[in-house]
Short mmCIF file of N, CA and C in Angstrom, two decimals:
data_model
loop_
_atom_site.label_atom_id
_atom_site.label_comp_id
_atom_site.label_asym_id
_atom_site.label_seq_id
_atom_site.Cartn_x
_atom_site.Cartn_y
_atom_site.Cartn_z
N MET A 1 -39.21 39.77 -58.37
CA MET A 1 -38.73 39.42 -57.06
C MET A 1 -37.27 39.81 -56.93
N GLY A 2 -36.99 40.47 -55.84
CA GLY A 2 -35.61 40.89 -55.59
C GLY A 2 -35.00 40.08 -54.46
N LYS A 3 -33.86 40.50 -54.08
CA LYS A 3 -33.15 39.83 -53.00
C LYS A 3 -33.82 40.14 -51.66
N SER A 4 -33.87 39.19 -50.78
CA SER A 4 -34.48 39.38 -49.48
C SER A 4 -33.69 40.40 -48.66
N LYS A 5 -34.39 41.23 -47.92
CA LYS A 5 -33.72 42.25 -47.10
C LYS A 5 -33.01 41.62 -45.91
N GLN A 6 -33.53 40.52 -45.42
CA GLN A 6 -32.94 39.88 -44.25
C GLN A 6 -31.80 38.98 -44.70
N SER A 7 -30.65 39.17 -44.09
CA SER A 7 -29.52 38.32 -44.42
C SER A 7 -29.09 37.57 -43.17
N GLY A 8 -28.67 36.36 -43.32
CA GLY A 8 -28.24 35.55 -42.19
C GLY A 8 -29.39 34.83 -41.55
N ASN A 9 -29.12 34.23 -40.41
CA ASN A 9 -30.17 33.51 -39.70
C ASN A 9 -30.22 33.99 -38.26
N HIS A 10 -31.05 33.37 -37.48
CA HIS A 10 -31.25 33.81 -36.10
C HIS A 10 -30.04 33.55 -35.22
N ASN A 11 -29.25 32.58 -35.57
CA ASN A 11 -28.11 32.21 -34.75
C ASN A 11 -26.85 32.97 -35.13
N SER A 12 -26.99 33.97 -35.96
CA SER A 12 -25.84 34.72 -36.44
C SER A 12 -25.19 35.52 -35.32
N ASP A 13 -23.87 35.51 -35.28
CA ASP A 13 -23.14 36.31 -34.30
C ASP A 13 -23.08 37.78 -34.70
N LYS A 14 -23.40 38.07 -35.93
CA LYS A 14 -23.35 39.46 -36.40
C LYS A 14 -24.43 40.30 -35.73
N LYS A 15 -25.58 39.69 -35.47
CA LYS A 15 -26.68 40.43 -34.86
C LYS A 15 -26.68 40.15 -33.37
N LYS A 16 -26.39 41.17 -32.61
CA LYS A 16 -26.39 41.01 -31.15
C LYS A 16 -27.48 41.89 -30.57
N ASN A 17 -27.96 41.49 -29.44
CA ASN A 17 -28.99 42.25 -28.78
C ASN A 17 -28.36 43.49 -28.14
N ILE A 18 -28.54 44.63 -28.74
CA ILE A 18 -27.91 45.86 -28.27
C ILE A 18 -28.49 46.30 -26.93
N ALA A 19 -29.79 46.11 -26.73
CA ALA A 19 -30.41 46.52 -25.47
C ALA A 19 -29.81 45.76 -24.30
N LYS A 20 -29.56 44.50 -24.46
CA LYS A 20 -28.97 43.70 -23.39
C LYS A 20 -27.55 44.17 -23.09
N THR A 21 -26.83 44.54 -24.11
CA THR A 21 -25.47 45.04 -23.93
C THR A 21 -25.48 46.32 -23.11
N TRP A 22 -26.38 47.23 -23.41
CA TRP A 22 -26.43 48.49 -22.68
C TRP A 22 -26.90 48.30 -21.25
N LYS A 23 -27.82 47.37 -21.02
CA LYS A 23 -28.31 47.13 -19.66
C LYS A 23 -27.22 46.56 -18.77
N THR A 24 -26.42 45.66 -19.31
CA THR A 24 -25.36 45.06 -18.50
C THR A 24 -24.18 46.01 -18.34
N LYS A 25 -24.06 47.00 -19.17
CA LYS A 25 -22.95 47.96 -19.06
C LYS A 25 -23.09 48.77 -17.77
N ARG A 26 -24.29 49.16 -17.43
CA ARG A 26 -24.53 50.00 -16.27
C ARG A 26 -24.97 49.20 -15.05
N ARG A 27 -24.72 47.92 -15.04
CA ARG A 27 -25.17 47.06 -13.95
C ARG A 27 -24.38 47.34 -12.68
N THR A 28 -25.11 47.46 -11.57
CA THR A 28 -24.47 47.69 -10.28
C THR A 28 -24.52 46.42 -9.46
N LYS A 29 -23.93 46.47 -8.28
CA LYS A 29 -23.94 45.31 -7.40
C LYS A 29 -25.34 45.06 -6.89
N ASP A 30 -25.65 43.79 -6.67
CA ASP A 30 -26.94 43.42 -6.09
C ASP A 30 -26.92 43.72 -4.59
N LEU A 31 -28.13 43.74 -4.00
CA LEU A 31 -28.25 44.10 -2.59
C LEU A 31 -27.55 43.11 -1.67
N ASP A 32 -27.59 41.82 -2.00
CA ASP A 32 -26.91 40.85 -1.14
C ASP A 32 -25.40 41.00 -1.20
N GLN A 33 -24.86 41.42 -2.35
CA GLN A 33 -23.43 41.68 -2.46
C GLN A 33 -23.04 42.90 -1.63
N ILE A 34 -23.92 43.91 -1.62
CA ILE A 34 -23.64 45.11 -0.83
C ILE A 34 -23.71 44.80 0.66
N HIS A 35 -24.63 43.91 1.05
CA HIS A 35 -24.69 43.51 2.46
C HIS A 35 -23.39 42.83 2.90
N THR A 36 -22.79 42.04 2.04
CA THR A 36 -21.50 41.44 2.40
C THR A 36 -20.41 42.50 2.45
N ASP A 37 -20.50 43.51 1.60
CA ASP A 37 -19.53 44.62 1.63
C ASP A 37 -19.68 45.48 2.88
N MET A 38 -20.87 45.47 3.49
CA MET A 38 -21.11 46.30 4.66
C MET A 38 -20.57 45.69 5.95
N ARG A 39 -20.08 44.45 5.90
CA ARG A 39 -19.45 43.87 7.08
C ARG A 39 -18.23 44.72 7.45
N PRO A 40 -17.97 44.89 8.74
CA PRO A 40 -16.90 45.82 9.15
C PRO A 40 -15.53 45.56 8.53
N ASP A 41 -15.12 44.30 8.42
CA ASP A 41 -13.80 44.02 7.85
C ASP A 41 -13.75 44.34 6.36
N GLN A 42 -14.82 44.00 5.65
CA GLN A 42 -14.88 44.28 4.21
C GLN A 42 -15.06 45.78 3.95
N ALA A 43 -15.85 46.44 4.78
CA ALA A 43 -16.09 47.88 4.61
C ALA A 43 -14.80 48.67 4.81
N ALA A 44 -13.99 48.26 5.77
CA ALA A 44 -12.73 48.96 6.02
C ALA A 44 -11.82 48.88 4.79
N LYS A 45 -11.80 47.72 4.13
CA LYS A 45 -10.98 47.56 2.93
C LYS A 45 -11.47 48.46 1.80
N LEU A 46 -12.79 48.53 1.63
CA LEU A 46 -13.34 49.33 0.53
C LEU A 46 -13.20 50.83 0.76
N LEU A 47 -13.34 51.25 2.00
CA LEU A 47 -13.26 52.69 2.29
C LEU A 47 -11.82 53.20 2.35
N LYS A 48 -10.86 52.33 2.63
CA LYS A 48 -9.45 52.71 2.69
C LYS A 48 -8.67 52.00 1.59
N GLN A 49 -9.00 52.27 0.35
CA GLN A 49 -8.34 51.61 -0.77
C GLN A 49 -7.05 52.34 -1.14
N ASP A 50 -6.15 51.60 -1.75
CA ASP A 50 -4.94 52.21 -2.28
C ASP A 50 -5.30 53.07 -3.49
N VAL A 51 -4.43 53.98 -3.82
CA VAL A 51 -4.67 54.85 -4.97
C VAL A 51 -4.61 54.02 -6.24
N ASP A 52 -5.67 54.11 -7.02
CA ASP A 52 -5.77 53.39 -8.29
C ASP A 52 -6.21 54.40 -9.34
N TYR A 53 -5.32 54.74 -10.25
CA TYR A 53 -5.61 55.78 -11.23
C TYR A 53 -6.57 55.34 -12.32
N ASP A 54 -6.87 54.05 -12.40
CA ASP A 54 -7.81 53.57 -13.41
C ASP A 54 -9.26 53.73 -12.98
N VAL A 55 -9.50 54.02 -11.70
CA VAL A 55 -10.84 54.15 -11.16
C VAL A 55 -11.14 55.63 -10.94
N THR A 56 -12.40 55.99 -11.04
CA THR A 56 -12.81 57.38 -10.85
C THR A 56 -12.38 57.88 -9.48
N GLY A 57 -11.81 59.07 -9.43
CA GLY A 57 -11.38 59.67 -8.17
C GLY A 57 -10.24 58.93 -7.52
N SER A 58 -9.49 58.16 -8.28
CA SER A 58 -8.35 57.37 -7.79
C SER A 58 -8.76 56.42 -6.67
N ALA A 59 -9.99 55.99 -6.66
CA ALA A 59 -10.55 55.03 -5.69
C ALA A 59 -10.49 55.54 -4.26
N GLN A 60 -10.56 56.86 -4.06
CA GLN A 60 -10.49 57.43 -2.73
C GLN A 60 -11.85 57.83 -2.17
N HIS A 61 -12.84 58.00 -3.02
CA HIS A 61 -14.17 58.43 -2.58
C HIS A 61 -15.18 57.39 -3.06
N TYR A 62 -15.60 56.50 -2.16
CA TYR A 62 -16.45 55.36 -2.51
C TYR A 62 -17.68 55.35 -1.63
N CYS A 63 -18.85 55.26 -2.25
CA CYS A 63 -20.11 55.11 -1.51
C CYS A 63 -20.34 53.61 -1.32
N LEU A 64 -20.30 53.19 -0.09
CA LEU A 64 -20.41 51.78 0.25
C LEU A 64 -21.78 51.22 -0.10
N HIS A 65 -22.82 52.01 0.08
CA HIS A 65 -24.19 51.53 -0.11
C HIS A 65 -24.59 51.45 -1.58
N CYS A 66 -24.08 52.36 -2.38
CA CYS A 66 -24.44 52.37 -3.80
C CYS A 66 -23.38 51.71 -4.68
N ALA A 67 -22.23 51.38 -4.10
CA ALA A 67 -21.11 50.77 -4.82
C ALA A 67 -20.67 51.66 -5.98
N ARG A 68 -20.44 52.93 -5.69
CA ARG A 68 -20.03 53.90 -6.70
C ARG A 68 -18.81 54.67 -6.23
N TYR A 69 -17.96 55.02 -7.19
CA TYR A 69 -16.81 55.86 -6.93
C TYR A 69 -17.14 57.28 -7.36
N PHE A 70 -16.57 58.26 -6.65
CA PHE A 70 -16.81 59.66 -6.97
C PHE A 70 -15.50 60.39 -7.17
N ILE A 71 -15.55 61.45 -7.95
CA ILE A 71 -14.36 62.18 -8.34
C ILE A 71 -13.73 62.93 -7.17
N ASP A 72 -14.56 63.46 -6.27
CA ASP A 72 -14.03 64.16 -5.10
C ASP A 72 -15.03 64.09 -3.95
N LEU A 73 -14.63 64.65 -2.83
CA LEU A 73 -15.44 64.58 -1.61
C LEU A 73 -16.73 65.37 -1.77
N LYS A 74 -16.67 66.48 -2.47
CA LYS A 74 -17.87 67.31 -2.67
C LYS A 74 -18.94 66.55 -3.44
N ALA A 75 -18.53 65.85 -4.49
CA ALA A 75 -19.48 65.07 -5.29
C ALA A 75 -20.09 63.94 -4.47
N MET A 76 -19.29 63.35 -3.59
CA MET A 76 -19.81 62.27 -2.76
C MET A 76 -20.81 62.80 -1.73
N LYS A 77 -20.52 63.97 -1.15
CA LYS A 77 -21.46 64.57 -0.20
C LYS A 77 -22.77 64.95 -0.87
N GLU A 78 -22.69 65.45 -2.09
CA GLU A 78 -23.90 65.77 -2.86
C GLU A 78 -24.69 64.49 -3.16
N HIS A 79 -23.99 63.41 -3.43
CA HIS A 79 -24.64 62.13 -3.70
C HIS A 79 -25.43 61.65 -2.48
N PHE A 80 -24.90 61.88 -1.28
CA PHE A 80 -25.58 61.45 -0.07
C PHE A 80 -26.93 62.12 0.10
N LYS A 81 -27.13 63.27 -0.52
CA LYS A 81 -28.39 64.00 -0.42
C LYS A 81 -29.40 63.61 -1.50
N THR A 82 -28.99 62.80 -2.46
CA THR A 82 -29.85 62.50 -3.60
C THR A 82 -30.89 61.44 -3.29
N LYS A 83 -31.89 61.41 -4.15
CA LYS A 83 -32.98 60.45 -4.03
C LYS A 83 -32.47 59.02 -4.26
N ILE A 84 -31.51 58.86 -5.15
CA ILE A 84 -30.99 57.53 -5.48
C ILE A 84 -30.33 56.90 -4.25
N HIS A 85 -29.53 57.69 -3.52
CA HIS A 85 -28.84 57.17 -2.34
C HIS A 85 -29.84 56.83 -1.23
N LYS A 86 -30.80 57.71 -1.02
CA LYS A 86 -31.79 57.47 0.03
C LYS A 86 -32.66 56.25 -0.29
N LYS A 87 -32.95 56.05 -1.57
CA LYS A 87 -33.73 54.89 -1.99
C LYS A 87 -32.94 53.60 -1.77
N ARG A 88 -31.63 53.65 -2.04
CA ARG A 88 -30.79 52.48 -1.82
C ARG A 88 -30.68 52.14 -0.33
N LEU A 89 -30.60 53.17 0.52
CA LEU A 89 -30.58 52.93 1.97
C LEU A 89 -31.85 52.24 2.43
N LYS A 90 -32.97 52.65 1.86
CA LYS A 90 -34.25 52.04 2.22
C LYS A 90 -34.30 50.58 1.77
N GLN A 91 -33.75 50.30 0.59
CA GLN A 91 -33.72 48.92 0.10
C GLN A 91 -32.82 48.04 0.96
N LEU A 92 -31.74 48.62 1.49
CA LEU A 92 -30.78 47.85 2.27
C LEU A 92 -31.26 47.57 3.69
N ARG A 93 -32.37 48.18 4.12
CA ARG A 93 -32.88 47.93 5.46
C ARG A 93 -33.37 46.49 5.62
N ASP A 94 -33.85 45.89 4.55
CA ASP A 94 -34.29 44.50 4.60
C ASP A 94 -33.08 43.58 4.56
N GLU A 95 -33.09 42.58 5.43
CA GLU A 95 -32.00 41.60 5.45
C GLU A 95 -32.08 40.78 4.17
N PRO A 96 -30.94 40.42 3.57
CA PRO A 96 -30.99 39.65 2.32
C PRO A 96 -31.61 38.27 2.54
N TYR A 97 -32.28 37.77 1.50
CA TYR A 97 -32.93 36.47 1.57
C TYR A 97 -31.90 35.36 1.57
N THR A 98 -32.19 34.30 2.28
CA THR A 98 -31.31 33.14 2.33
C THR A 98 -32.05 31.92 1.78
N GLN A 99 -31.33 30.85 1.55
CA GLN A 99 -31.94 29.62 1.06
C GLN A 99 -32.89 29.04 2.10
N GLU A 100 -32.52 29.14 3.38
CA GLU A 100 -33.39 28.63 4.44
C GLU A 100 -34.73 29.37 4.46
N GLU A 101 -34.69 30.66 4.24
CA GLU A 101 -35.93 31.45 4.23
C GLU A 101 -36.80 31.06 3.03
N ALA A 102 -36.17 30.79 1.90
CA ALA A 102 -36.92 30.37 0.72
C ALA A 102 -37.59 29.02 0.95
N GLU A 103 -36.89 28.12 1.63
CA GLU A 103 -37.48 26.81 1.92
C GLU A 103 -38.64 26.92 2.90
N ARG A 104 -38.50 27.79 3.90
CA ARG A 104 -39.60 27.98 4.86
C ARG A 104 -40.82 28.58 4.16
N ALA A 105 -40.60 29.49 3.24
CA ALA A 105 -41.71 30.11 2.51
C ALA A 105 -42.41 29.10 1.60
N ALA A 106 -41.66 28.10 1.12
CA ALA A 106 -42.22 27.08 0.24
C ALA A 106 -42.96 25.99 1.01
N GLY A 107 -42.93 26.04 2.34
CA GLY A 107 -43.67 25.07 3.12
C GLY A 107 -42.79 24.04 3.81
N MET A 108 -41.50 24.23 3.79
CA MET A 108 -40.58 23.29 4.43
C MET A 108 -40.14 23.81 5.80
N GLY A 109 -41.09 24.15 6.63
CA GLY A 109 -40.78 24.68 7.95
C GLY A 109 -41.68 25.86 8.26
N ALA A 110 -41.58 26.36 9.48
CA ALA A 110 -42.39 27.51 9.88
C ALA A 110 -41.78 28.77 9.30
N TYR A 111 -42.62 29.59 8.68
CA TYR A 111 -42.13 30.81 8.05
C TYR A 111 -41.86 31.88 9.11
N ILE A 112 -40.69 32.44 9.07
CA ILE A 112 -40.31 33.56 9.93
C ILE A 112 -39.98 34.72 9.01
N PRO A 113 -40.68 35.85 9.12
CA PRO A 113 -40.38 36.97 8.21
C PRO A 113 -38.97 37.49 8.43
N HIS A 114 -38.40 38.05 7.35
CA HIS A 114 -37.03 38.53 7.44
C HIS A 114 -36.93 39.77 8.34
N LYS A 115 -35.76 39.96 8.89
CA LYS A 115 -35.53 41.03 9.86
C LYS A 115 -35.16 42.32 9.17
N LYS A 116 -35.30 43.40 9.90
CA LYS A 116 -34.87 44.71 9.42
C LYS A 116 -33.47 44.98 9.92
N VAL A 117 -32.66 45.61 9.11
CA VAL A 117 -31.29 45.95 9.47
C VAL A 117 -31.20 47.47 9.52
N GLU A 118 -30.54 47.99 10.54
CA GLU A 118 -30.37 49.44 10.67
C GLU A 118 -29.23 49.88 9.75
N VAL A 119 -29.52 50.76 8.79
CA VAL A 119 -28.54 51.23 7.83
C VAL A 119 -28.51 52.74 7.86
N HIS A 120 -27.31 53.29 8.01
CA HIS A 120 -27.12 54.74 7.99
C HIS A 120 -26.09 55.09 6.93
N THR A 121 -26.11 56.33 6.48
CA THR A 121 -25.12 56.80 5.53
C THR A 121 -23.75 56.76 6.20
N GLN A 122 -22.76 56.34 5.42
CA GLN A 122 -21.41 56.21 5.97
C GLN A 122 -20.86 57.56 6.39
N SER A 123 -19.97 57.54 7.35
CA SER A 123 -19.36 58.79 7.79
C SER A 123 -18.28 59.18 6.80
N VAL A 124 -18.11 60.47 6.64
CA VAL A 124 -17.13 60.99 5.69
C VAL A 124 -15.97 61.56 6.48
N GLU A 125 -14.78 61.05 6.20
CA GLU A 125 -13.58 61.56 6.85
C GLU A 125 -12.93 62.56 5.92
N GLU A 126 -12.85 63.78 6.37
CA GLU A 126 -12.27 64.83 5.55
C GLU A 126 -10.82 65.03 5.92
N ASP A 127 -10.06 65.53 5.00
CA ASP A 127 -8.67 65.88 5.26
C ASP A 127 -8.67 67.21 5.99
N MET A 128 -8.56 67.17 7.29
CA MET A 128 -8.61 68.39 8.08
C MET A 128 -7.35 69.23 7.87
N ASP A 129 -6.22 68.57 7.68
CA ASP A 129 -4.97 69.32 7.48
C ASP A 129 -5.02 70.14 6.21
N MET A 130 -5.60 69.58 5.16
CA MET A 130 -5.67 70.29 3.89
C MET A 130 -6.60 71.50 4.01
N ASP A 131 -7.72 71.33 4.72
CA ASP A 131 -8.65 72.44 4.89
C ASP A 131 -8.02 73.56 5.72
N LYS A 132 -7.27 73.19 6.76
CA LYS A 132 -6.62 74.20 7.61
C LYS A 132 -5.57 74.98 6.83
N GLU A 133 -4.80 74.27 5.99
CA GLU A 133 -3.79 74.95 5.19
C GLU A 133 -4.45 75.90 4.19
N HIS A 134 -5.57 75.50 3.67
CA HIS A 134 -6.27 76.35 2.71
C HIS A 134 -6.77 77.62 3.39
N LEU A 135 -7.20 77.51 4.65
CA LEU A 135 -7.70 78.68 5.37
C LEU A 135 -6.57 79.60 5.82
N LYS A 136 -5.37 79.06 6.06
CA LYS A 136 -4.25 79.86 6.54
C LYS A 136 -3.63 80.71 5.44
N GLU A 137 -3.80 80.32 4.20
CA GLU A 137 -3.19 81.07 3.11
C GLU A 137 -3.80 82.46 3.04
N PRO A 138 -2.95 83.50 3.05
CA PRO A 138 -3.46 84.84 2.97
C PRO A 138 -3.95 85.17 1.56
N ILE A 139 -4.98 85.89 1.50
CA ILE A 139 -5.52 86.32 0.21
C ILE A 139 -4.91 87.67 -0.08
N SER A 140 -4.11 87.71 -1.10
CA SER A 140 -3.43 88.96 -1.43
C SER A 140 -3.98 89.52 -2.73
N HIS A 141 -4.31 90.77 -2.69
CA HIS A 141 -4.78 91.48 -3.88
C HIS A 141 -3.74 92.53 -4.20
N THR A 142 -3.13 92.39 -5.31
CA THR A 142 -2.13 93.39 -5.70
C THR A 142 -2.76 94.34 -6.70
N SER A 143 -2.64 95.57 -6.41
CA SER A 143 -3.17 96.58 -7.36
C SER A 143 -1.99 97.27 -8.02
N VAL A 144 -2.11 97.46 -9.28
CA VAL A 144 -1.03 98.05 -10.05
C VAL A 144 -1.32 99.49 -10.36
#
């Protein structure tokens, strides 16, 4: 008989659930949190953020519906065409559940089905001045 391969016990802090760690690392906002972000006053704050160099794209390109930051405007426009963004828009069409709705469904009142909310992709404001300056620059080819 040799030494047991298992060391420690079940309550050991040395053994952590790695799968749970990875799942929570990529966790995004829930749909009800995004619905609160979609309110006009909150949306204006998120779309017009100050420059923050710790966030991707300096916090200037933010998808309100997916709660994601993008490196530049081109990447954000490409994201708007993806299946992930369109799927999130479809999920956001349902109004978030409330405690009153849960009580009605449990038999504490007449059940009224939840409403649909009209959700569209956010408008993208481009820097028109920067694009115009880029077009005005002459393309010079020097041949030697």
